[in-house]
Amino acid sequence: MSEGERFKSPSGTHDVLPPQSARWEEVLRLFASRAGRAGYGLVVQPVFEHLEVFRRIGEATDVVQKEMYEFTDRGDRRMVLRPEGTAPVMRAYVEHRPAVPWKVWYAAPHFRYERPQKGRYRQHHQLGVEAIGTDDPALDVEVLALAVEFLRDVGLRDLTLLLTSLGDATCRPAYLDALRDYLAAHEAELCDDSARRYRDNPLRVLDCKRPQCVAVTEKAPALFEHLCDPCRAHFQLVEHGLDTLGVKYEIAPRLVRGLDYYTRTTFEITSGALDAAQNALGGGGRYDLLAEELGGDPAPGIGFGVGIERLLIACDAEGVLPVPPRRLDVFLVDAVGGEHGGADSALLLLDDLREVGLRADRAYGGRSVKAQWRAADKSGAAYVVMVAPDELSRGTVVVKDLGTGEQKEVGRDEVGAWLRAQIEHLGEGG
Ligand code: HAM
């Protein structure tokens, strides 16, 4: 590590600072609101788990094979920084056995040792939901609609919902045999990676972006065309629900995801505003066999994860969700000063203003009254409240509307309520 690197955030990670972080607050607020209205409760989980929680979800995937941050703790346990959020939620479900359907949402950091580039980081953050305990296709519709409607809440419009079914334990084995046979017949045309892995995990080959593999897989049999009757019926009910809600989608028979646990409904939401290599804003699907793989009784489930960083890149590209201006209602100027009386009056008044719901701030460091006024002007506050000796002795303070320049005296004890009445966002609940 070079001298210059030592005190920088590690490669592939980022500090999110104000004022940019205000967009994160807004995105989180919108997601919590959407998920909350649909009956999902917040789940907060460890950032590290036992290796076993993840090992089984993708023995042949890059996420598990190449990208996990694994470490041995001081008690000699193999641990992993969570690369994704579904297996930990299922681990918690199996551990705590909550009543079903168990519907939860999360906002959490995830860690993957990837080659950092725009939209691909070593620590990224996902907003996600998981709904466990029923295979009712109505739940698929709810989860899919929630993902799309949330992205629309944020302001995004250039969205495509790609939808497929990956079948189940009945129809998938026969399909995998057919796919393996097809790939075996084209083995010489595949890239080295695909030629090596197609016997163990032929589905991964469908995800290979190298041109020679794309040429082969374009004509490969698609699982979507080999579904058993119950899987087909399930998919048709999902389509019907989405059509009823007016949620648009494209059938993507060759959609493959980077994790192995998916069964039946599987989807990705891409943004036309992002570079093709990283255009997935989010993805998810059913994982009806995962509970058993984590040592639990059978419990079907469905969910999705949306990458916050990618979502914000898409917002930039579409010109939506600008950084909200920092709104300050009141700036307090202390014209009394001193350690007693004045300073205490300012301290108490500022606290009162915040207590009644106003966004209020002040200058620090014993600055002159003139310097405090300059700071007030720079702060973008709507009003200044000044504590001054004469007014204080009359039980009043000076209030100045920085928009109009109008100035007046208001009773010290009434000023909070008086300002509240003037400030619009409070009335709007904002
Ligand atoms: P995933 O497709 O691996 O799915 O990740 C979900 C989203 O997280 C991606 O669409 C992308 O926006 C974002 N993302 C993933 N990796 C990175 C990265 N290295 N840098 C930036 N953003 C990234 C899952 O993780 C599943 N657990 C989703 C799910 C939930 N399936 C069912 N329930």
PDB file of C-alpha atoms in Angstrom, residues 154-428:
ATOM      1  CA  VAL A 154     -37.960   8.084  -7.066  1.00  0.00           C
ATOM      2  CA  GLY A 155     -38.783   9.628 -10.442  1.00  0.00           C
ATOM      3  CA  LEU A 156     -37.253   7.069 -12.815  1.00  0.00           C
ATOM      4  CA  ARG A 157     -39.133   6.410 -16.046  1.00  0.00           C
ATOM      5  CA  ASP A 158     -36.710   4.662 -18.415  1.00  0.00           C
ATOM      6  CA  LEU A 159     -37.266   1.258 -16.848  1.00  0.00           C
ATOM      7  CA  THR A 160     -37.699  -2.233 -18.252  1.00  0.00           C
ATOM      8  CA  LEU A 161     -38.955  -5.125 -16.170  1.00  0.00           C
ATOM      9  CA  LEU A 162     -37.494  -8.346 -17.544  1.00  0.00           C
ATOM     10  CA  LEU A 163     -39.428 -11.390 -16.432  1.00  0.00           C
ATOM     11  CA  THR A 164     -39.029 -15.124 -16.706  1.00  0.00           C
ATOM     12  CA  SER A 165     -39.595 -18.352 -14.848  1.00  0.00           C
ATOM     13  CA  LEU A 166     -36.724 -20.629 -13.890  1.00  0.00           C
ATOM     14  CA  GLY A 167     -39.020 -23.559 -13.173  1.00  0.00           C
ATOM     15  CA  ASP A 168     -38.803 -25.828 -10.162  1.00  0.00           C
ATOM     16  CA  ALA A 169     -37.357 -29.141  -9.041  1.00  0.00           C
ATOM     17  CA  THR A 170     -39.742 -30.932 -11.401  1.00  0.00           C
ATOM     18  CA  CYS A 171     -38.980 -29.241 -14.706  1.00  0.00           C
ATOM     19  CA  ARG A 172     -35.482 -27.910 -14.178  1.00  0.00           C
ATOM     20  CA  PRO A 173     -33.434 -31.154 -14.149  1.00  0.00           C
ATOM     21  CA  ALA A 174     -34.756 -32.279 -17.539  1.00  0.00           C
ATOM     22  CA  TYR A 175     -34.099 -28.831 -18.942  1.00  0.00           C
ATOM     23  CA  LEU A 176     -30.552 -28.751 -17.575  1.00  0.00           C
ATOM     24  CA  ASP A 177     -29.867 -32.081 -19.278  1.00  0.00           C
ATOM     25  CA  ALA A 178     -31.142 -30.675 -22.562  1.00  0.00           C
ATOM     26  CA  LEU A 179     -29.020 -27.544 -22.141  1.00  0.00           C
ATOM     27  CA  ARG A 180     -25.928 -29.585 -21.265  1.00  0.00           C
ATOM     28  CA  ASP A 181     -26.390 -31.711 -24.362  1.00  0.00           C
ATOM     29  CA  TYR A 182     -26.750 -28.610 -26.494  1.00  0.00           C
ATOM     30  CA  LEU A 183     -23.621 -26.995 -24.981  1.00  0.00           C
ATOM     31  CA  ALA A 184     -21.643 -30.229 -25.320  1.00  0.00           C
ATOM     32  CA  ALA A 185     -22.403 -30.179 -29.047  1.00  0.00           C
ATOM     33  CA  HIS A 186     -20.990 -26.614 -29.181  1.00  0.00           C
ATOM     34  CA  GLU A 187     -18.165 -27.010 -26.673  1.00  0.00           C
ATOM     35  CA  ALA A 188     -15.448 -26.016 -29.153  1.00  0.00           C
ATOM     36  CA  GLU A 189     -17.142 -22.669 -29.770  1.00  0.00           C
ATOM     37  CA  LEU A 190     -17.391 -21.692 -26.058  1.00  0.00           C
ATOM     38  CA  CYS A 191     -14.892 -19.495 -24.191  1.00  0.00           C
ATOM     39  CA  ASP A 192     -12.509 -21.316 -21.821  1.00  0.00           C
ATOM     40  CA  ASP A 193     -14.491 -20.398 -18.688  1.00  0.00           C
ATOM     41  CA  SER A 194     -17.778 -21.599 -20.121  1.00  0.00           C
ATOM     42  CA  ALA A 195     -16.259 -24.767 -21.562  1.00  0.00           C
ATOM     43  CA  ARG A 196     -14.950 -25.538 -18.080  1.00  0.00           C
ATOM     44  CA  ARG A 197     -18.114 -24.804 -16.124  1.00  0.00           C
ATOM     45  CA  TYR A 198     -20.984 -25.867 -18.380  1.00  0.00           C
ATOM     46  CA  ARG A 199     -21.172 -29.411 -17.024  1.00  0.00           C
ATOM     47  CA  ASP A 200     -21.518 -28.258 -13.401  1.00  0.00           C
ATOM     48  CA  ASN A 201     -23.607 -25.213 -14.017  1.00  0.00           C
ATOM     49  CA  PRO A 202     -24.874 -24.867 -17.562  1.00  0.00           C
ATOM     50  CA  LEU A 203     -27.123 -21.931 -16.577  1.00  0.00           C
ATOM     51  CA  ARG A 204     -24.073 -19.741 -15.919  1.00  0.00           C
ATOM     52  CA  VAL A 205     -23.032 -20.128 -19.550  1.00  0.00           C
ATOM     53  CA  LEU A 206     -26.227 -18.323 -20.540  1.00  0.00           C
ATOM     54  CA  ASP A 207     -24.920 -15.357 -18.545  1.00  0.00           C
ATOM     55  CA  CYS A 208     -21.497 -15.242 -20.256  1.00  0.00           C
ATOM     56  CA  LYS A 209     -21.122 -11.971 -22.133  1.00  0.00           C
ATOM     57  CA  ARG A 210     -18.261 -13.086 -24.424  1.00  0.00           C
ATOM     58  CA  PRO A 211     -19.344 -12.860 -28.087  1.00  0.00           C
ATOM     59  CA  GLN A 212     -18.590 -16.500 -28.924  1.00  0.00           C
ATOM     60  CA  CYS A 213     -20.773 -17.668 -26.003  1.00  0.00           C
ATOM     61  CA  VAL A 214     -23.547 -15.211 -26.820  1.00  0.00           C
ATOM     62  CA  ALA A 215     -23.582 -16.631 -30.361  1.00  0.00           C
ATOM     63  CA  VAL A 216     -23.953 -20.166 -29.018  1.00  0.00           C
ATOM     64  CA  THR A 217     -26.481 -19.440 -26.292  1.00  0.00           C
ATOM     65  CA  GLU A 218     -28.758 -17.380 -28.527  1.00  0.00           C
ATOM     66  CA  LYS A 219     -29.982 -20.621 -30.010  1.00  0.00           C
ATOM     67  CA  ALA A 220     -29.804 -22.707 -26.831  1.00  0.00           C
ATOM     68  CA  PRO A 221     -33.020 -24.167 -25.432  1.00  0.00           C
ATOM     69  CA  ALA A 222     -34.621 -21.813 -22.877  1.00  0.00           C
ATOM     70  CA  LEU A 223     -36.033 -23.104 -19.604  1.00  0.00           C
ATOM     71  CA  PHE A 224     -38.994 -20.831 -20.061  1.00  0.00           C
ATOM     72  CA  GLU A 225     -40.097 -23.022 -22.946  1.00  0.00           C
ATOM     73  CA  HIS A 226     -39.738 -26.231 -20.905  1.00  0.00           C
ATOM     74  CA  LEU A 227     -41.800 -25.397 -17.810  1.00  0.00           C
ATOM     75  CA  CYS A 228     -43.964 -28.057 -16.176  1.00  0.00           C
ATOM     76  CA  ASP A 229     -47.693 -27.377 -15.962  1.00  0.00           C
ATOM     77  CA  PRO A 230     -47.769 -26.040 -12.371  1.00  0.00           C
ATOM     78  CA  CYS A 231     -44.868 -23.649 -13.108  1.00  0.00           C
ATOM     79  CA  ARG A 232     -46.533 -22.464 -16.296  1.00  0.00           C
ATOM     80  CA  ALA A 233     -49.851 -21.930 -14.465  1.00  0.00           C
ATOM     81  CA  HIS A 234     -48.045 -19.981 -11.716  1.00  0.00           C
ATOM     82  CA  PHE A 235     -46.356 -17.784 -14.289  1.00  0.00           C
ATOM     83  CA  GLN A 236     -49.624 -17.081 -16.083  1.00  0.00           C
ATOM     84  CA  LEU A 237     -51.210 -15.904 -12.833  1.00  0.00           C
ATOM     85  CA  VAL A 238     -48.256 -13.578 -12.239  1.00  0.00           C
ATOM     86  CA  GLU A 239     -48.628 -12.175 -15.751  1.00  0.00           C
ATOM     87  CA  HIS A 240     -52.346 -11.724 -15.214  1.00  0.00           C
ATOM     88  CA  GLY A 241     -51.772  -9.804 -11.968  1.00  0.00           C
ATOM     89  CA  LEU A 242     -49.185  -7.523 -13.552  1.00  0.00           C
ATOM     90  CA  ASP A 243     -51.482  -6.884 -16.522  1.00  0.00           C
ATOM     91  CA  THR A 244     -54.320  -6.039 -14.140  1.00  0.00           C
ATOM     92  CA  LEU A 245     -52.126  -3.508 -12.335  1.00  0.00           C
ATOM     93  CA  GLY A 246     -50.803  -2.110 -15.616  1.00  0.00           C
ATOM     94  CA  VAL A 247     -47.221  -3.028 -14.723  1.00  0.00           C
ATOM     95  CA  LYS A 248     -45.408  -3.447 -18.037  1.00  0.00           C
ATOM     96  CA  TYR A 249     -42.851  -6.228 -18.521  1.00  0.00           C
ATOM     97  CA  GLU A 250     -40.905  -8.046 -21.188  1.00  0.00           C
ATOM     98  CA  ILE A 251     -40.542 -11.791 -21.179  1.00  0.00           C
ATOM     99  CA  ALA A 252     -36.821 -12.579 -21.075  1.00  0.00           C
ATOM    100  CA  PRO A 253     -36.573 -16.360 -21.612  1.00  0.00           C
ATOM    101  CA  ARG A 254     -32.783 -16.352 -21.209  1.00  0.00           C
ATOM    102  CA  LEU A 255     -32.519 -14.147 -18.146  1.00  0.00           C
ATOM    103  CA  VAL A 256     -30.039 -15.641 -15.677  1.00  0.00           C
ATOM    104  CA  ARG A 257     -29.100 -14.201 -12.336  1.00  0.00           C
ATOM    105  CA  GLY A 258     -25.771 -14.226 -10.548  1.00  0.00           C
ATOM    106  CA  LEU A 259     -27.079 -16.328  -7.651  1.00  0.00           C
ATOM    107  CA  ASP A 260     -28.225 -19.940  -7.696  1.00  0.00           C
ATOM    108  CA  TYR A 261     -31.261 -20.030  -5.435  1.00  0.00           C
ATOM    109  CA  TYR A 262     -33.905 -18.860  -7.873  1.00  0.00           C
ATOM    110  CA  THR A 263     -36.950 -20.923  -8.794  1.00  0.00           C
ATOM    111  CA  ARG A 264     -40.012 -19.943 -10.807  1.00  0.00           C
ATOM    112  CA  THR A 265     -40.594 -16.159 -11.078  1.00  0.00           C
ATOM    113  CA  THR A 266     -37.289 -14.398 -11.674  1.00  0.00           C
ATOM    114  CA  PHE A 267     -36.780 -10.815 -12.772  1.00  0.00           C
ATOM    115  CA  GLU A 268     -34.500  -7.880 -13.283  1.00  0.00           C
ATOM    116  CA  ILE A 269     -35.280  -4.199 -13.719  1.00  0.00           C
ATOM    117  CA  THR A 270     -32.926  -2.441 -16.090  1.00  0.00           C
ATOM    118  CA  SER A 271     -32.465   1.235 -16.778  1.00  0.00           C
ATOM    119  CA  GLY A 272     -32.113   2.534 -20.328  1.00  0.00           C
ATOM    120  CA  ALA A 273     -30.119   5.412 -18.855  1.00  0.00           C
ATOM    121  CA  LEU A 274     -27.251   3.180 -17.622  1.00  0.00           C
ATOM    122  CA  ASP A 275     -24.340   1.599 -19.529  1.00  0.00           C
ATOM    123  CA  ALA A 276     -25.347  -1.825 -20.770  1.00  0.00           C
ATOM    124  CA  ALA A 277     -22.719  -3.628 -18.658  1.00  0.00           C
ATOM    125  CA  GLN A 278     -24.242  -2.374 -15.390  1.00  0.00           C
ATOM    126  CA  ASN A 279     -27.791  -1.546 -16.364  1.00  0.00           C
ATOM    127  CA  ALA A 280     -29.565  -3.666 -13.734  1.00  0.00           C
ATOM    128  CA  LEU A 281     -31.037  -1.425 -11.055  1.00  0.00           C
ATOM    129  CA  GLY A 282     -32.389  -4.382  -9.212  1.00  0.00           C
ATOM    130  CA  GLY A 283     -33.374  -7.976  -9.455  1.00  0.00           C
ATOM    131  CA  GLY A 284     -34.940 -10.802  -7.592  1.00  0.00           C
ATOM    132  CA  GLY A 285     -37.338 -13.665  -7.713  1.00  0.00           C
ATOM    133  CA  ARG A 286     -38.575 -16.767  -5.943  1.00  0.00           C
ATOM    134  CA  TYR A 287     -36.307 -19.033  -3.926  1.00  0.00           C
ATOM    135  CA  ASP A 288     -38.701 -21.782  -2.882  1.00  0.00           C
ATOM    136  CA  LEU A 289     -35.951 -24.276  -1.991  1.00  0.00           C
ATOM    137  CA  LEU A 290     -33.627 -22.002  -0.005  1.00  0.00           C
ATOM    138  CA  ALA A 291     -35.141 -22.620   3.449  1.00  0.00           C
ATOM    139  CA  GLU A 292     -34.313 -26.311   3.224  1.00  0.00           C
ATOM    140  CA  GLU A 293     -30.786 -25.572   2.063  1.00  0.00           C
ATOM    141  CA  LEU A 294     -30.314 -23.540   5.228  1.00  0.00           C
ATOM    142  CA  GLY A 295     -31.528 -26.382   7.403  1.00  0.00           C
ATOM    143  CA  GLY A 296     -35.150 -25.294   7.788  1.00  0.00           C
ATOM    144  CA  ASP A 297     -38.505 -26.781   6.927  1.00  0.00           C
ATOM    145  CA  PRO A 298     -39.735 -26.041   3.426  1.00  0.00           C
ATOM    146  CA  ALA A 299     -40.754 -22.374   3.082  1.00  0.00           C
ATOM    147  CA  PRO A 300     -41.188 -20.666  -0.259  1.00  0.00           C
ATOM    148  CA  GLY A 301     -40.149 -17.051  -0.605  1.00  0.00           C
ATOM    149  CA  ILE A 302     -39.721 -14.163  -2.991  1.00  0.00           C
ATOM    150  CA  GLY A 303     -37.909 -10.838  -2.880  1.00  0.00           C
ATOM    151  CA  PHE A 304     -35.708  -8.351  -4.657  1.00  0.00           C
ATOM    152  CA  GLY A 305     -32.767  -6.031  -4.096  1.00  0.00           C
ATOM    153  CA  VAL A 306     -32.176  -2.614  -5.668  1.00  0.00           C
ATOM    154  CA  GLY A 307     -28.694  -1.083  -5.673  1.00  0.00           C
ATOM    155  CA  ILE A 308     -28.808   2.433  -4.231  1.00  0.00           C
ATOM    156  CA  GLU A 309     -25.634   3.609  -6.001  1.00  0.00           C
ATOM    157  CA  ARG A 310     -26.890   2.435  -9.385  1.00  0.00           C
ATOM    158  CA  LEU A 311     -30.278   3.920  -8.747  1.00  0.00           C
ATOM    159  CA  LEU A 312     -28.641   7.300  -8.115  1.00  0.00           C
ATOM    160  CA  ILE A 313     -26.520   7.029 -11.271  1.00  0.00           C
ATOM    161  CA  ALA A 314     -29.734   6.383 -13.203  1.00  0.00           C
ATOM    162  CA  CYS A 315     -31.339   9.392 -11.477  1.00  0.00           C
ATOM    163  CA  ASP A 316     -28.430  11.584 -12.627  1.00  0.00           C
ATOM    164  CA  ALA A 317     -28.794  10.271 -16.166  1.00  0.00           C
ATOM    165  CA  GLU A 318     -32.553  10.909 -16.191  1.00  0.00           C
ATOM    166  CA  GLY A 319     -32.191  14.250 -14.422  1.00  0.00           C
ATOM    167  CA  VAL A 320     -34.463  13.294 -11.510  1.00  0.00           C
ATOM    168  CA  LEU A 321     -34.068  13.371  -7.720  1.00  0.00           C
ATOM    169  CA  PRO A 322     -31.762  16.414  -7.574  1.00  0.00           C
ATOM    170  CA  VAL A 323     -29.917  17.100  -4.329  1.00  0.00           C
ATOM    171  CA  PRO A 324     -32.581  18.816  -2.241  1.00  0.00           C
ATOM    172  CA  PRO A 325     -31.570  22.336  -1.127  1.00  0.00           C
ATOM    173  CA  ARG A 326     -30.558  22.486   2.518  1.00  0.00           C
ATOM    174  CA  ARG A 327     -33.537  24.034   4.193  1.00  0.00           C
ATOM    175  CA  LEU A 328     -32.979  25.995   7.326  1.00  0.00           C
ATOM    176  CA  ASP A 329     -35.903  27.826   8.867  1.00  0.00           C
ATOM    177  CA  VAL A 330     -34.154  29.974  11.415  1.00  0.00           C
ATOM    178  CA  PHE A 331     -30.669  31.222  12.114  1.00  0.00           C
ATOM    179  CA  LEU A 332     -30.110  32.491  15.601  1.00  0.00           C
ATOM    180  CA  VAL A 333     -27.927  35.541  16.190  1.00  0.00           C
ATOM    181  CA  ASP A 334     -26.722  36.142  19.740  1.00  0.00           C
ATOM    182  CA  ALA A 335     -26.149  39.867  20.269  1.00  0.00           C
ATOM    183  CA  VAL A 336     -25.858  39.520  24.029  1.00  0.00           C
ATOM    184  CA  GLY A 337     -22.995  37.093  24.243  1.00  0.00           C
ATOM    185  CA  GLY A 338     -21.030  36.671  27.420  1.00  0.00           C
ATOM    186  CA  GLU A 339     -20.928  33.580  29.463  1.00  0.00           C
ATOM    187  CA  HIS A 340     -24.019  34.293  31.485  1.00  0.00           C
ATOM    188  CA  GLY A 341     -27.450  35.673  30.645  1.00  0.00           C
ATOM    189  CA  GLY A 342     -26.936  36.207  26.913  1.00  0.00           C
ATOM    190  CA  ALA A 343     -25.321  32.916  25.993  1.00  0.00           C
ATOM    191  CA  ASP A 344     -27.836  31.031  28.092  1.00  0.00           C
ATOM    192  CA  SER A 345     -30.760  32.881  26.477  1.00  0.00           C
ATOM    193  CA  ALA A 346     -29.468  31.958  23.037  1.00  0.00           C
ATOM    194  CA  LEU A 347     -28.881  28.360  24.090  1.00  0.00           C
ATOM    195  CA  LEU A 348     -32.398  28.021  25.496  1.00  0.00           C
ATOM    196  CA  LEU A 349     -34.123  29.754  22.611  1.00  0.00           C
ATOM    197  CA  LEU A 350     -32.352  27.640  19.966  1.00  0.00           C
ATOM    198  CA  ASP A 351     -33.378  24.524  21.819  1.00  0.00           C
ATOM    199  CA  ASP A 352     -37.001  25.748  22.053  1.00  0.00           C
ATOM    200  CA  LEU A 353     -37.098  26.476  18.317  1.00  0.00           C
ATOM    201  CA  ARG A 354     -35.876  22.971  17.494  1.00  0.00           C
ATOM    202  CA  GLU A 355     -38.289  21.512  20.025  1.00  0.00           C
ATOM    203  CA  VAL A 356     -41.286  22.993  18.183  1.00  0.00           C
ATOM    204  CA  GLY A 357     -40.092  21.425  14.935  1.00  0.00           C
ATOM    205  CA  LEU A 358     -38.158  24.242  13.284  1.00  0.00           C
ATOM    206  CA  ARG A 359     -34.837  23.622  11.553  1.00  0.00           C
ATOM    207  CA  ALA A 360     -32.647  26.006  13.472  1.00  0.00           C
ATOM    208  CA  ASP A 361     -28.910  26.650  13.599  1.00  0.00           C
ATOM    209  CA  ARG A 362     -26.408  29.228  14.813  1.00  0.00           C
ATOM    210  CA  ALA A 363     -22.775  30.303  14.531  1.00  0.00           C
ATOM    211  CA  TYR A 364     -20.134  29.122  16.996  1.00  0.00           C
ATOM    212  CA  GLY A 365     -16.895  30.407  18.397  1.00  0.00           C
ATOM    213  CA  GLY A 366     -18.028  33.718  19.898  1.00  0.00           C
ATOM    214  CA  ARG A 367     -18.180  35.512  16.556  1.00  0.00           C
ATOM    215  CA  SER A 368     -19.103  39.208  16.314  1.00  0.00           C
ATOM    216  CA  VAL A 369     -22.735  40.121  15.695  1.00  0.00           C
ATOM    217  CA  LYS A 370     -21.808  41.285  12.190  1.00  0.00           C
ATOM    218  CA  ALA A 371     -20.105  37.982  11.418  1.00  0.00           C
ATOM    219  CA  GLN A 372     -23.149  36.100  12.746  1.00  0.00           C
ATOM    220  CA  TRP A 373     -25.421  38.061  10.389  1.00  0.00           C
ATOM    221  CA  ARG A 374     -23.131  37.196   7.499  1.00  0.00           C
ATOM    222  CA  ALA A 375     -23.305  33.527   8.488  1.00  0.00           C
ATOM    223  CA  ALA A 376     -27.102  33.844   8.665  1.00  0.00           C
ATOM    224  CA  ASP A 377     -27.228  35.225   5.117  1.00  0.00           C
ATOM    225  CA  LYS A 378     -25.011  32.423   3.845  1.00  0.00           C
ATOM    226  CA  SER A 379     -27.024  29.733   5.630  1.00  0.00           C
ATOM    227  CA  GLY A 380     -30.039  30.078   3.349  1.00  0.00           C
ATOM    228  CA  ALA A 381     -32.336  30.352   6.390  1.00  0.00           C
ATOM    229  CA  ALA A 382     -35.770  31.895   5.906  1.00  0.00           C
ATOM    230  CA  TYR A 383     -35.608  33.910   9.168  1.00  0.00           C
ATOM    231  CA  VAL A 384     -33.129  35.298  11.615  1.00  0.00           C
ATOM    232  CA  VAL A 385     -34.005  35.488  15.269  1.00  0.00           C
ATOM    233  CA  MET A 386     -31.720  37.810  17.212  1.00  0.00           C
ATOM    234  CA  VAL A 387     -31.375  37.807  20.964  1.00  0.00           C
ATOM    235  CA  ALA A 388     -30.378  41.376  21.970  1.00  0.00           C
ATOM    236  CA  PRO A 389     -30.070  43.042  25.403  1.00  0.00           C
ATOM    237  CA  ASP A 390     -32.836  45.693  25.097  1.00  0.00           C
ATOM    238  CA  GLU A 391     -35.387  43.362  23.561  1.00  0.00           C
ATOM    239  CA  LEU A 392     -34.509  40.647  26.026  1.00  0.00           C
ATOM    240  CA  SER A 393     -35.252  42.973  28.930  1.00  0.00           C
ATOM    241  CA  ARG A 394     -38.723  43.551  27.367  1.00  0.00           C
ATOM    242  CA  GLY A 395     -39.242  39.790  26.934  1.00  0.00           C
ATOM    243  CA  THR A 396     -38.987  39.957  23.148  1.00  0.00           C
ATOM    244  CA  VAL A 397     -36.601  39.010  20.340  1.00  0.00           C
ATOM    245  CA  VAL A 398     -35.940  40.505  16.906  1.00  0.00           C
ATOM    246  CA  VAL A 399     -37.203  38.494  13.941  1.00  0.00           C
ATOM    247  CA  LYS A 400     -36.110  39.265  10.389  1.00  0.00           C
ATOM    248  CA  ASP A 401     -37.589  37.727   7.261  1.00  0.00           C
ATOM    249  CA  LEU A 402     -34.535  37.269   5.046  1.00  0.00           C
ATOM    250  CA  GLY A 403     -36.731  37.039   1.959  1.00  0.00           C
ATOM    251  CA  THR A 404     -38.509  40.392   2.334  1.00  0.00           C
ATOM    252  CA  GLY A 405     -36.081  42.146   4.682  1.00  0.00           C
ATOM    253  CA  GLU A 406     -38.978  42.889   7.055  1.00  0.00           C
ATOM    254  CA  GLN A 407     -38.046  43.059  10.709  1.00  0.00           C
ATOM    255  CA  LYS A 408     -40.198  43.018  13.855  1.00  0.00           C
ATOM    256  CA  GLU A 409     -40.238  42.242  17.540  1.00  0.00           C
ATOM    257  CA  VAL A 410     -41.976  39.087  18.715  1.00  0.00           C
ATOM    258  CA  GLY A 411     -42.448  37.858  22.285  1.00  0.00           C
ATOM    259  CA  ARG A 412     -39.638  35.519  23.350  1.00  0.00           C
ATOM    260  CA  ASP A 413     -42.083  32.824  24.392  1.00  0.00           C
ATOM    261  CA  GLU A 414     -44.280  33.163  21.308  1.00  0.00           C
ATOM    262  CA  VAL A 415     -41.567  33.249  18.661  1.00  0.00           C
ATOM    263  CA  GLY A 416     -41.498  29.484  18.072  1.00  0.00           C
ATOM    264  CA  ALA A 417     -45.238  29.262  17.429  1.00  0.00           C
ATOM    265  CA  TRP A 418     -45.170  32.487  15.404  1.00  0.00           C
ATOM    266  CA  LEU A 419     -42.430  31.130  13.110  1.00  0.00           C
ATOM    267  CA  ARG A 420     -44.140  27.793  12.780  1.00  0.00           C
ATOM    268  CA  ALA A 421     -47.208  29.561  11.475  1.00  0.00           C
ATOM    269  CA  GLN A 422     -45.092  31.337   8.844  1.00  0.00           C
ATOM    270  CA  ILE A 423     -43.171  28.329   7.609  1.00  0.00           C
ATOM    271  CA  GLU A 424     -45.028  26.427   4.967  1.00  0.00           C
ATOM    272  CA  HIS A 425     -43.329  23.033   5.041  1.00  0.00           C
ATOM    273  CA  LEU A 426     -44.441  22.461   8.615  1.00  0.00           C
ATOM    274  CA  GLY A 427     -48.060  22.758   7.562  1.00  0.00           C
ATOM    275  CA  GLU A 428     -47.423  20.213   4.783  1.00  0.00           C
TER     276      GLU A 428
END
